[in-house]
Short mmCIF file of C-alpha atoms in Angstrom, two decimals:
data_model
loop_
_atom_site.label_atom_id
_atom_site.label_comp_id
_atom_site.label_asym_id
_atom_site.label_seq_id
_atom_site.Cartn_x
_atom_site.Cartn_y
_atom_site.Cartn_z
CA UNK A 7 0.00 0.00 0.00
CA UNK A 8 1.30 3.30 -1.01
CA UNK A 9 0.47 5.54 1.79
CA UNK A 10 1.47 8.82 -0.18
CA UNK A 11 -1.90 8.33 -2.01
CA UNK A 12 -3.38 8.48 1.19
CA UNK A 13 -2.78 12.33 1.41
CA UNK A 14 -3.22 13.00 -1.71
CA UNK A 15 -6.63 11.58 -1.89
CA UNK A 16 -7.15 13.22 1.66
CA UNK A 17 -6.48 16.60 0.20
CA UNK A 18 -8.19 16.00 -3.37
CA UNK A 19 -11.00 15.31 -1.31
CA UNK A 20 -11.45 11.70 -2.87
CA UNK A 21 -13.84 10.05 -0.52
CA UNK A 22 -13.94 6.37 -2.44
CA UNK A 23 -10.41 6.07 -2.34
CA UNK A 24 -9.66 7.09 0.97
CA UNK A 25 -12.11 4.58 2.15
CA UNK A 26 -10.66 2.28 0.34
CA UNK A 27 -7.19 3.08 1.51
CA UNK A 28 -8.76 3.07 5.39
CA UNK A 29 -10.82 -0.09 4.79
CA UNK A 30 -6.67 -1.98 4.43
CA UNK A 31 -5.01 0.12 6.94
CA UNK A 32 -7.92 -0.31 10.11
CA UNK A 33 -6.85 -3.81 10.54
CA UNK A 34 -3.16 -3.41 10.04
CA UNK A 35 -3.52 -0.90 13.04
CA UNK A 36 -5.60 -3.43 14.94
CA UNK A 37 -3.52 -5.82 15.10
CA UNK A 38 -0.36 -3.51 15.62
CA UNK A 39 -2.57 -2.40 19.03
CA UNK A 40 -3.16 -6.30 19.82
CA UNK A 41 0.42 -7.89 19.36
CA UNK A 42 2.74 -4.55 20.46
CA UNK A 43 0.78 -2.48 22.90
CA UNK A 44 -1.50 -5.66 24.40
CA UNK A 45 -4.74 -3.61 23.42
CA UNK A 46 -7.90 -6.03 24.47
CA UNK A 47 -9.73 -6.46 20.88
CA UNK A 48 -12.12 -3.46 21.47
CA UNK A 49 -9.75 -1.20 22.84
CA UNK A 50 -7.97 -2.04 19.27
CA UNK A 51 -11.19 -1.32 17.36
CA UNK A 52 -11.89 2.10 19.10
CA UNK A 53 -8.18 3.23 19.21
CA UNK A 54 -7.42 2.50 15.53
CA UNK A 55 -10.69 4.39 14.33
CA UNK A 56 -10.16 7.17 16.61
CA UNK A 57 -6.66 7.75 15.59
CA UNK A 58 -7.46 7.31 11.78
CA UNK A 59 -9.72 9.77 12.50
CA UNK A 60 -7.47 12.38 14.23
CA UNK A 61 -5.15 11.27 11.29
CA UNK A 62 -7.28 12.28 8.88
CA UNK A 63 -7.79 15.55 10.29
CA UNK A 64 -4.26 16.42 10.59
CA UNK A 65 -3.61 16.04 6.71
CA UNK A 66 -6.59 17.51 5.66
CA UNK A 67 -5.34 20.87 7.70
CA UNK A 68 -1.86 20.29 6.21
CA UNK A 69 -0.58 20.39 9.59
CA UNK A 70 1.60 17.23 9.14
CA UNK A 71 5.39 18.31 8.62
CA UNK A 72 6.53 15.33 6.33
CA UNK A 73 3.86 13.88 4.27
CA UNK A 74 6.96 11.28 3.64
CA UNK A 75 6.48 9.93 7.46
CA UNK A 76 2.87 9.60 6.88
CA UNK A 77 3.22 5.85 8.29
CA UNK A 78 5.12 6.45 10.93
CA UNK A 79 2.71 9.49 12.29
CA UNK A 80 -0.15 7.12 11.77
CA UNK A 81 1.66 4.43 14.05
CA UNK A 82 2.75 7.24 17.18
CA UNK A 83 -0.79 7.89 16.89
CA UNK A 84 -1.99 5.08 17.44
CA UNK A 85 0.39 4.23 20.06
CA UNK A 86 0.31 7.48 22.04
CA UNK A 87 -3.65 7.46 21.93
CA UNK A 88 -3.67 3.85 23.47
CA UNK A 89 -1.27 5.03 25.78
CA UNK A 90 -3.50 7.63 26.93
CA UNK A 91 -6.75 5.30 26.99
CA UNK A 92 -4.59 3.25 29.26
CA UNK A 93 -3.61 6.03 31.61
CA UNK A 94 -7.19 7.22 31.60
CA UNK A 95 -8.72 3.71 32.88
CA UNK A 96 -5.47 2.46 35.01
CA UNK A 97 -3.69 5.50 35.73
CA UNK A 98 -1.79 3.19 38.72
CA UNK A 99 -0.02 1.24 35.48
CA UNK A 100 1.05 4.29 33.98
CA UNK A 101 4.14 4.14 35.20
CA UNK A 102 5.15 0.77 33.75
CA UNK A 103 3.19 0.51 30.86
CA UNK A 104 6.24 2.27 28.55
CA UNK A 105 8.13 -0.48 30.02
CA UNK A 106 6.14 -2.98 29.43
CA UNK A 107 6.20 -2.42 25.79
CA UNK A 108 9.87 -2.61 25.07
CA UNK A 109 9.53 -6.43 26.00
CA UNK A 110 8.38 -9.01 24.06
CA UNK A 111 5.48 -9.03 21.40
CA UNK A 112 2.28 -10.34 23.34
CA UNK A 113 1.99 -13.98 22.97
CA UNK A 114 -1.16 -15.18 21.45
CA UNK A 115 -1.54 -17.94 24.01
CA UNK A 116 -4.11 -15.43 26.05
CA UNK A 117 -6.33 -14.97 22.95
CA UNK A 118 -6.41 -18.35 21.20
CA UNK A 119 -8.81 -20.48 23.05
CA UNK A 120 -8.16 -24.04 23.03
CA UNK A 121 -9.89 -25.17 19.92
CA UNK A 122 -7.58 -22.87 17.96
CA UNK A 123 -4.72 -23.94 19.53
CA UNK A 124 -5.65 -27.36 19.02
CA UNK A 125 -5.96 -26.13 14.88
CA UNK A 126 -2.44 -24.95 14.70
CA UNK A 127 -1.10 -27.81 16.88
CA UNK A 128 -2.94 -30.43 14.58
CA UNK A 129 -0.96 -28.58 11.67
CA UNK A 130 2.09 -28.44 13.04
CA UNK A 131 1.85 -32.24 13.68
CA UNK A 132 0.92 -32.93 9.83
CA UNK A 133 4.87 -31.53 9.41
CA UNK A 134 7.46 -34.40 7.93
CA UNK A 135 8.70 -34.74 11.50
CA UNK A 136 12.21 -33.37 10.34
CA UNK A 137 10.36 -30.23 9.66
CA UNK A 138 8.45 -30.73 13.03
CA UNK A 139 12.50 -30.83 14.78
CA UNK A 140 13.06 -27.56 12.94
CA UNK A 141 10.62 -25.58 14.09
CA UNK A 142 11.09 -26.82 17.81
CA UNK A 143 15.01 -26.08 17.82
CA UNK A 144 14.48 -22.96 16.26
CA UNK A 145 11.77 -21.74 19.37
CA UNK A 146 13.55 -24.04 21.90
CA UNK A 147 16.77 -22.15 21.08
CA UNK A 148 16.10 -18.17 20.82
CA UNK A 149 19.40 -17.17 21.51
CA UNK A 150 21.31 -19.34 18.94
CA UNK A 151 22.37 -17.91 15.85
CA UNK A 152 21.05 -19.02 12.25
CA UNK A 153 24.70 -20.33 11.64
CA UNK A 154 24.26 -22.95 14.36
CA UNK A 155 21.03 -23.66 13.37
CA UNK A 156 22.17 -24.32 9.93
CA UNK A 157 25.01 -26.43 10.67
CA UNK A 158 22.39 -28.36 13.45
CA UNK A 159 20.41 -29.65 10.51
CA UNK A 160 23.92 -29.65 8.11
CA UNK A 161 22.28 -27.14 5.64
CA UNK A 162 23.10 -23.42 4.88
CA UNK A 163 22.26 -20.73 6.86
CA UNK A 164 20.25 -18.88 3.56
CA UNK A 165 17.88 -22.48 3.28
CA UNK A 166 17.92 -22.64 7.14
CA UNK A 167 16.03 -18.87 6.89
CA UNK A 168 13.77 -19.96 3.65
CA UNK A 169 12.63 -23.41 5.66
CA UNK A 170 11.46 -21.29 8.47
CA UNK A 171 9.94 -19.62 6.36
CA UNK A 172 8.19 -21.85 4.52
CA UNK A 173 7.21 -23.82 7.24
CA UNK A 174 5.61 -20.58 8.69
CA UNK A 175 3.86 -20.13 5.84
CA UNK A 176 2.58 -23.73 5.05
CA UNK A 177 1.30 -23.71 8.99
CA UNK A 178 -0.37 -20.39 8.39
CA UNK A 179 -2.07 -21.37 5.41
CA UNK A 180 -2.98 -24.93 7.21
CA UNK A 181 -4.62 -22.96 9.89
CA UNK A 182 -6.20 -20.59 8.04
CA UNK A 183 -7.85 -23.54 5.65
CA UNK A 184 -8.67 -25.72 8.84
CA UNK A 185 -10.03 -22.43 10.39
CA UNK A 186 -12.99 -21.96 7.40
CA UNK A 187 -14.34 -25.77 8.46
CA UNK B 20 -0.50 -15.82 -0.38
CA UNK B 21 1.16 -18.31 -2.81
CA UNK B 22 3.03 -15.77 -4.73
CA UNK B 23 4.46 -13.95 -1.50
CA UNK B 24 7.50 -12.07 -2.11
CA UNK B 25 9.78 -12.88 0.31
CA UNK B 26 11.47 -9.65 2.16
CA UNK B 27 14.56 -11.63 3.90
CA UNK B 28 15.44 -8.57 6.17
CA UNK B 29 12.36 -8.14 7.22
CA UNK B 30 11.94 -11.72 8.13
CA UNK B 31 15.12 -11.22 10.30
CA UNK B 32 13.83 -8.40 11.95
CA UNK B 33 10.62 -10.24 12.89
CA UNK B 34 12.20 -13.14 14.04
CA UNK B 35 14.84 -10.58 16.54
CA UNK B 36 10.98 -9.25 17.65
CA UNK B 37 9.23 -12.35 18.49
CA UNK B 38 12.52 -13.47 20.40
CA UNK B 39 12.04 -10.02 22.21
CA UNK B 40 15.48 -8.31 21.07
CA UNK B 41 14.37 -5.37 19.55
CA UNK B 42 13.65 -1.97 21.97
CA UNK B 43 11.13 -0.03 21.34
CA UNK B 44 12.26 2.25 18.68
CA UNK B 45 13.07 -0.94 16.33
CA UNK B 46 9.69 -2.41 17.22
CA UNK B 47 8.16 1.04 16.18
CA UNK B 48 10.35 0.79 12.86
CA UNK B 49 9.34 -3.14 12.14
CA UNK B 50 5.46 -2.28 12.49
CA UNK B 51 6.02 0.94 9.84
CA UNK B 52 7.33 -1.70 7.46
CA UNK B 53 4.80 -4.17 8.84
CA UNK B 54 2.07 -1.96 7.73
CA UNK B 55 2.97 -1.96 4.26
CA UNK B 56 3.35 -5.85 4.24
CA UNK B 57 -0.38 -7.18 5.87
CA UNK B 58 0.83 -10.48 4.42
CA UNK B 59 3.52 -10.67 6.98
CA UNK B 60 1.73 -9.49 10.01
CA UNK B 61 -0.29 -12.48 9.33
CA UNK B 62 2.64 -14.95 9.52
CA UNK B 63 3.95 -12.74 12.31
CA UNK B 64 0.84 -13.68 14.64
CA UNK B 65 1.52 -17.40 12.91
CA UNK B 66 5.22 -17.23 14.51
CA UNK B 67 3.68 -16.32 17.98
CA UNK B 68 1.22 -18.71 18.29
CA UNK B 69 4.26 -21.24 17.57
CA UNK B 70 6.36 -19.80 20.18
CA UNK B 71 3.66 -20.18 22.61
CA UNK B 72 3.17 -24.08 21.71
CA UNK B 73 6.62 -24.71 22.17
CA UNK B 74 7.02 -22.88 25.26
CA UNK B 75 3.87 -24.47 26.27
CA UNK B 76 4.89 -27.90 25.73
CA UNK B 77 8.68 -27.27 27.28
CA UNK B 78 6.37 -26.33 30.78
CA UNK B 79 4.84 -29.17 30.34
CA UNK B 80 7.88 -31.06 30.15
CA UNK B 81 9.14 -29.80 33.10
CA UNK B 82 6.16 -30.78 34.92
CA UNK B 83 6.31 -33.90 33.95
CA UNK B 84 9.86 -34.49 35.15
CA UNK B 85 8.82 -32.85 38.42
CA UNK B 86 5.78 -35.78 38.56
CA UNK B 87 8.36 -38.59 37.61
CA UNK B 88 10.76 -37.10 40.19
CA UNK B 89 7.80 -37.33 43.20
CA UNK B 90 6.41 -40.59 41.21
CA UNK B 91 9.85 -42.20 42.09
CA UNK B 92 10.02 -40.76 45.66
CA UNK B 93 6.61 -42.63 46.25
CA UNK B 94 7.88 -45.95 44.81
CA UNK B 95 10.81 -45.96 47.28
CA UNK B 96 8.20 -45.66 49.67
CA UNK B 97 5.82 -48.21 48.21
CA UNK B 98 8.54 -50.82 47.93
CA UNK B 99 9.79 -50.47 52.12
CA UNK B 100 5.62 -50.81 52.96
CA UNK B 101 5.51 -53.82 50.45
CA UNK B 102 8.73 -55.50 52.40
CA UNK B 103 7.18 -53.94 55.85
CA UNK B 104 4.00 -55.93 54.69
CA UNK B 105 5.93 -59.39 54.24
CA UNK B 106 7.88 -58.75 57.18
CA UNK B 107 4.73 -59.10 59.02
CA UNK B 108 2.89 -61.96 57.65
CA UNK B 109 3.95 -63.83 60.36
CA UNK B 110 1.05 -62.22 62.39
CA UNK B 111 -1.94 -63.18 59.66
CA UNK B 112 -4.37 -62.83 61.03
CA UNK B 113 -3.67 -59.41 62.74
CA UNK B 114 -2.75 -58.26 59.41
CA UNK B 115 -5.84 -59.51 57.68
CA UNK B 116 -7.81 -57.06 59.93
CA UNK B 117 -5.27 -54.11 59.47
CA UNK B 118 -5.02 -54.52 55.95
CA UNK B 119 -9.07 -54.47 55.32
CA UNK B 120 -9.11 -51.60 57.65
CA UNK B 121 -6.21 -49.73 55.42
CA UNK B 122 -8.14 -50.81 51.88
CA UNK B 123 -11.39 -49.11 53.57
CA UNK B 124 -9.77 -46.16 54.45
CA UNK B 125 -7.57 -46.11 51.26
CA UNK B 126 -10.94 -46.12 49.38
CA UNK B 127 -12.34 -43.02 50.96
CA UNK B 128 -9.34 -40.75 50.49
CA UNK B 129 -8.63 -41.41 46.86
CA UNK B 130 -12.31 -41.22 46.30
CA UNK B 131 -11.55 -36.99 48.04
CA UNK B 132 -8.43 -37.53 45.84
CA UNK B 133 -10.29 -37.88 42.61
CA UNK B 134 -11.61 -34.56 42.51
CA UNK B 135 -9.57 -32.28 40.82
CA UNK B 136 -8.32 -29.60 43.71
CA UNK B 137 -8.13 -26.59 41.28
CA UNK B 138 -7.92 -26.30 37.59
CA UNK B 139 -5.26 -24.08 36.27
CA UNK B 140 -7.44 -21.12 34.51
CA UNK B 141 -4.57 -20.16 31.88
CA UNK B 142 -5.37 -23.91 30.66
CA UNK B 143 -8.83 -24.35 31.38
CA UNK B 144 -10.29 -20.90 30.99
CA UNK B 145 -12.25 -19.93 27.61
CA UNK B 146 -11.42 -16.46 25.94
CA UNK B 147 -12.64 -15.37 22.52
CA UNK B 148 -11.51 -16.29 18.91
CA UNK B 149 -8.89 -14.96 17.87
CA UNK B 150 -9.82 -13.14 14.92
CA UNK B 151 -7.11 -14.18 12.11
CA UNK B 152 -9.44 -12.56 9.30
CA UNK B 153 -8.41 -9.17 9.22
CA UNK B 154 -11.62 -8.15 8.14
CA UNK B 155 -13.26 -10.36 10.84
CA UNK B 156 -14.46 -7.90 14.30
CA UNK B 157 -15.19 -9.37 17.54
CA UNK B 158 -18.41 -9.06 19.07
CA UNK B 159 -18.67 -6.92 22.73
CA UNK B 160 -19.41 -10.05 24.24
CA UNK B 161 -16.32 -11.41 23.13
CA UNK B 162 -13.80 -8.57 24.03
CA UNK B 163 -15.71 -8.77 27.38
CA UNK B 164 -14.69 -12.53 27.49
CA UNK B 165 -10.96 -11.50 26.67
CA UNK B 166 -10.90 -8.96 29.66
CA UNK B 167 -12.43 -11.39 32.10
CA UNK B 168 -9.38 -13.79 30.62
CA UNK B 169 -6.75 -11.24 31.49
CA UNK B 170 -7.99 -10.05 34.65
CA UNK B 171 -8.39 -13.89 36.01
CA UNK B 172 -4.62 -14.73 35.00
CA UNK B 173 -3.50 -11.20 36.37
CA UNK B 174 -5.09 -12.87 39.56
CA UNK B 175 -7.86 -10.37 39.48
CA UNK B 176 -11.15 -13.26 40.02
CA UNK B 177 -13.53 -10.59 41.76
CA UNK B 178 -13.32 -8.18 38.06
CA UNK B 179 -13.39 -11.28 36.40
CA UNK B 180 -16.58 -12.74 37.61
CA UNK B 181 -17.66 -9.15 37.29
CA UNK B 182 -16.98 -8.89 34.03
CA UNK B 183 -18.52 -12.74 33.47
CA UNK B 184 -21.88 -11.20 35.06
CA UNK B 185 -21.68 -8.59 32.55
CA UNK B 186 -22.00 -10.59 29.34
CA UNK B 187 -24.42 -13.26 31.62
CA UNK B 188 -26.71 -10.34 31.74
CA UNK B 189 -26.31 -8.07 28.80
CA UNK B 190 -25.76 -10.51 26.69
CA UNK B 191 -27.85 -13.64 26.83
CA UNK B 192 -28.28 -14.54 23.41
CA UNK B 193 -24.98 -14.23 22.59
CA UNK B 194 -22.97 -17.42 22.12
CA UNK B 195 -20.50 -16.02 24.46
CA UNK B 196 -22.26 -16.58 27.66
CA UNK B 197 -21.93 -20.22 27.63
CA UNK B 198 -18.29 -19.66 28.26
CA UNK B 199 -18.72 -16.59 30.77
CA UNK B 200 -21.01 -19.10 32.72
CA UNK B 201 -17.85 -21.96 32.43
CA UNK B 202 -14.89 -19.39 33.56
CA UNK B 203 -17.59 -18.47 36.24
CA UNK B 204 -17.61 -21.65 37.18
CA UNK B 205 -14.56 -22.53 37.03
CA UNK B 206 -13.38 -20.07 39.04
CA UNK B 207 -16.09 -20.41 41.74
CA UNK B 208 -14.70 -24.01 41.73
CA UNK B 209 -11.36 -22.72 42.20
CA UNK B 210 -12.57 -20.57 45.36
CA UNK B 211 -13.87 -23.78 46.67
CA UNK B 212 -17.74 -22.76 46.16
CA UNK B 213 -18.56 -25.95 44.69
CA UNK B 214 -22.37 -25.01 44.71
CA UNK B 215 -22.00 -22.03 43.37
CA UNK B 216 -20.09 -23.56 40.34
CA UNK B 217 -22.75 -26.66 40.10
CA UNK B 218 -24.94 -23.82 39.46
CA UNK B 219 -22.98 -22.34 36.53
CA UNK B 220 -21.68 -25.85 35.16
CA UNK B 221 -25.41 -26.33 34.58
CA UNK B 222 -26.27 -23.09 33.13
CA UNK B 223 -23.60 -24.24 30.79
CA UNK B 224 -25.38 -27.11 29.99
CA UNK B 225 -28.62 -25.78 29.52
CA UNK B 226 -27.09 -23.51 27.03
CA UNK B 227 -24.63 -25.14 25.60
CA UNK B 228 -25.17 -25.57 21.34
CA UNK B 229 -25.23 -29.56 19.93
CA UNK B 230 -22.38 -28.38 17.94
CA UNK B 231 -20.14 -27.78 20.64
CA UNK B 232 -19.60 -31.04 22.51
CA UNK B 233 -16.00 -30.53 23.87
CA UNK B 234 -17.80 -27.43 25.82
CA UNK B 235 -20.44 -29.81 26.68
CA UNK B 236 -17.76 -32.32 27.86
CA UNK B 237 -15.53 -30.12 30.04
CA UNK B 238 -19.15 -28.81 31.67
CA UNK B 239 -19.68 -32.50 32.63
CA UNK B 240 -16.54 -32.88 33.54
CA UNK B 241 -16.10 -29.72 36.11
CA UNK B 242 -19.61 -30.70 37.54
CA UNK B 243 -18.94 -34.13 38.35
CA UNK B 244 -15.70 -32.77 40.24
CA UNK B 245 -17.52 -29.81 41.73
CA UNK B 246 -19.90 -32.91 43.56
CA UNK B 247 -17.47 -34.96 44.40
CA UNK B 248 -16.38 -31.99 46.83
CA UNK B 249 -19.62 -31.70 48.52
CA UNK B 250 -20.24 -35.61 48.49
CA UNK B 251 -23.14 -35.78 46.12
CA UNK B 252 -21.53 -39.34 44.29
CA UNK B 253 -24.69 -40.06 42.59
CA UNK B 254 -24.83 -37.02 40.86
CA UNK B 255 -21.36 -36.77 40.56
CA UNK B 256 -21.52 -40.49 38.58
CA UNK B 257 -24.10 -38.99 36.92
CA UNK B 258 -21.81 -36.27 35.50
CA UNK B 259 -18.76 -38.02 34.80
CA UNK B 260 -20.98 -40.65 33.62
CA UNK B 261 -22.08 -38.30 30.69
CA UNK B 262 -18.37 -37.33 30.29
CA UNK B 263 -17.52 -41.00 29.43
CA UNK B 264 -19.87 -41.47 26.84
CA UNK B 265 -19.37 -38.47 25.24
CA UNK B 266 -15.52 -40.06 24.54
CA UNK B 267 -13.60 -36.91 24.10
CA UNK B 268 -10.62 -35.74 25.86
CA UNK B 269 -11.62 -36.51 29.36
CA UNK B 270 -12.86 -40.06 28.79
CA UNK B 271 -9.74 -41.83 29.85
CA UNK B 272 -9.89 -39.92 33.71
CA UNK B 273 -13.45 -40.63 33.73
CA UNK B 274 -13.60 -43.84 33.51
CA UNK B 275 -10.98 -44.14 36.34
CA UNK B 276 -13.25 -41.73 38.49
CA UNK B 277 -16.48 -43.61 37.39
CA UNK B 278 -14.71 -47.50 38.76
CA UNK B 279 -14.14 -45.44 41.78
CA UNK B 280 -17.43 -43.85 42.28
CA UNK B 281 -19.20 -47.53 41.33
CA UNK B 282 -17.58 -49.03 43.82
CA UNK B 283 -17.78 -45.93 47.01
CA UNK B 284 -21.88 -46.14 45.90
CA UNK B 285 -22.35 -50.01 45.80
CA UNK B 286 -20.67 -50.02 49.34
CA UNK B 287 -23.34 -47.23 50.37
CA UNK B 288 -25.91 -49.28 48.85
CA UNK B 289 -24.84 -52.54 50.54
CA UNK B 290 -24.60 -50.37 53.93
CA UNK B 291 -28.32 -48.95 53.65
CA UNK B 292 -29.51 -52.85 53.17
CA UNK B 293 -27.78 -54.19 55.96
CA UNK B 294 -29.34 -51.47 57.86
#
């Protein structure tokens, strides 16, 4: 998505295209506000629409400095609004919640309810179980480098990165298939 | 996504984020490039459910070898009380009175010991879907379901129930408050009101769609626990009963709960006729 055309549409006033262009980017921003700031699902909703919104505003008024950084702007936004929605109903977490969010991206484990889980285990069992090995020496060992990997499973360290990624891809498109049933 | 271009720095980068070694202003930088590449954020959320199997399963593993550790311990012990019990035959008949005494007694506590003592909530507790559609939005009912989820692990049960209440009341028609009535209930259980959880196990069950049996199931299977712990065994075999038959993921521990209850009840019964 070319997010110059965003403010160019904003300011020719082009109301099917910015909807269009807001229609792909509310999700995006949803699930930026579920994975890095730990947003609850409606709190993601309400804080993506309300920052598009103050986006919006901004550009139309030609107040924002670098049309370039449109993305980025978009993203603080959205990150400094949550932050305030945060300090507004737990003002007591305030002082950790910056903290908070230099750690880790929020595991999914809270959100996916056991049926789902089940879904993605059941895929990653259908794996050749060398495949199966891969993935769980690549989790079981975050701190080892791709080299070691690579020379773990005697390949190079170039297919060691495209298996993973395959395999991420063949789980995610297992799940996402199983999911429809 | 079968003709995804593949973007091998950014693939680094993600992998340096789910592993947690990125600070904040790399995150920030990731999720700019993120936002231009949907089809990655998708195998991004992919990568963390993953992570959370594995680490998942390594806890597990570690239980286990904590269970095998204390399962050892106890048959050291076992093996002295079997050579304690030959030691002794000598006095048969003493024994023979003893060791009917012991089976009795045995009988009643593992029949207390069957009953689950408290079900971990991060494993047992129902949250929402996880929307993986982008275009898919959760219903109220659901994002209330996630908070109750967060504020029970947090350790926070009184918001949780409170929140539970919430969709039980605003939201009865939604599909949600079958499990808002099981977390209830499970963490009722957990506080050690058993009634109070019979109560939502079976609000469960009243609600509960044909097309969810494993719901159905784990209802059963927390009420027939929940009367174990205030001594109702017929409805308790009644329960796990159900949970047996319904051969899903519990049926293996009900059936070892149901020879135990059979037997505790045919001893009542056999008591009441001698009376």
């Amino acid at each position: 998505m070319d997010y110059s055309k965003l403010v160019t549409a904003i300011k020719e006033n082009d109301s099917k295209k910015i909807n269009e262009l807001l229609v792909a980017l509310r999700p995006r921003l949803i699930a930026f506000l579920r994975v890095h700031m730990n947003a609850s699902q409606e709190d993601a909703e309400d804080c993506a629409q309300d920052s598009l919104m103050d986006c919006l505003e901004v550009i139309k008024e030609d107040r924002l400095n670098d049309p370039g950084r449109v993305v980025s702007y978009i993203l603080s936004t959205c990150r400094n609004n949550y932050l305030k929605l945060q300090k507004k109903h737990r003002p007591e977490l305030m002082e950790n919640i910056s903290e908070n969010h230099r750690q880790s991206p929020r595991q999914l484990q809270s959100l996916l309810d056991e049926e789902q889980q089940r879904l993605l285990e059941w895929c990653l069992s259908q794996l050749k179980k060398e495949y199966q090995k891969f993935m769980q020496y690549w989790f079981d060992h975050p701190d080892v480098h791709t080299n070691k990997v690579a020379q773990h499973f005697d390949i190079s360290v170039s297919n060691a990165w495209t298996r993973k990624h395959r395999l991420i891809r063949k789980l995610n498109e297992c799940y996402q298939e199983k999911s429809k049933l | 996504m079968n003709k995804m271009s593949r973007d091998l720095e950014l693939e680094k980068r993600i992998d340096a984020y789910v592993k947690g070694k990125l600070d904040e202003e790399q995150a920030m930088e990731l999720w700019e490039d993120l936002l231009e590449r949907p089809d990655y954020i998708e195998l991004l959320e992919t990568e963390l459910g993953l992570k959370s199997i594995f680490e998942q399963r390594a806890n597990n593993d570690n239980d286990k070898r904590k269970n095998t550790s204390s399962a050892e311990e106890e048959s050291v012990i076992y093996s002295l009380q079997k050579y304690w019990k030959w030691m002794a035959a000598a006095a048969a008949i003493v024994i023979l009175i003893v060791s009917v005494n012991i089976l009795q007694r045995n009988t009643d506590q593992s029949l207390n010991n069957l009953a689950v003592k408290k079900f971990k909530l991060a494993e047992t507790l129902s949250s929402a879907k996880i929307l993986r559609s982008q275009m898919s939005r959760l219903s109220p009912a659901d994002s209330l379901l996630n908070r109750g989820f967060e504020a029970a692990l947090s350790g926070d049960v009184d918001k949780a129930l409170a929140t539970y209440d919430k969709i039980i009341d605003g939201y009865s028609d939604d599909p949600a408050v079958v499990k808002a009535y099981l977390n209830k209930g499970l963490i009722q259980y957990n506080e050690k009101k058993y009634q109070q959880s019979i109560s939502s196990f079976e609000h469960v069950l009243d609600k509960v769609s044909d097309n969810n049996p494993i719901l159905a199931e784990k209802a059963y299977w927390y009420l027939g626990n929940a009367y174990i712990h205030i001594d109702q065994l017929k409805e308790a075999r009644d329960a796990i009963h159900n949970v047996y038959i319904m051969d899903g993921i519990y049926r293996k521990s009900a059936n070892r709960v149901l020879k135990k209850l059979d037997y505790k009840l045919s001893n009542m019964h056999s008591d009441d006729g001698n009376q």
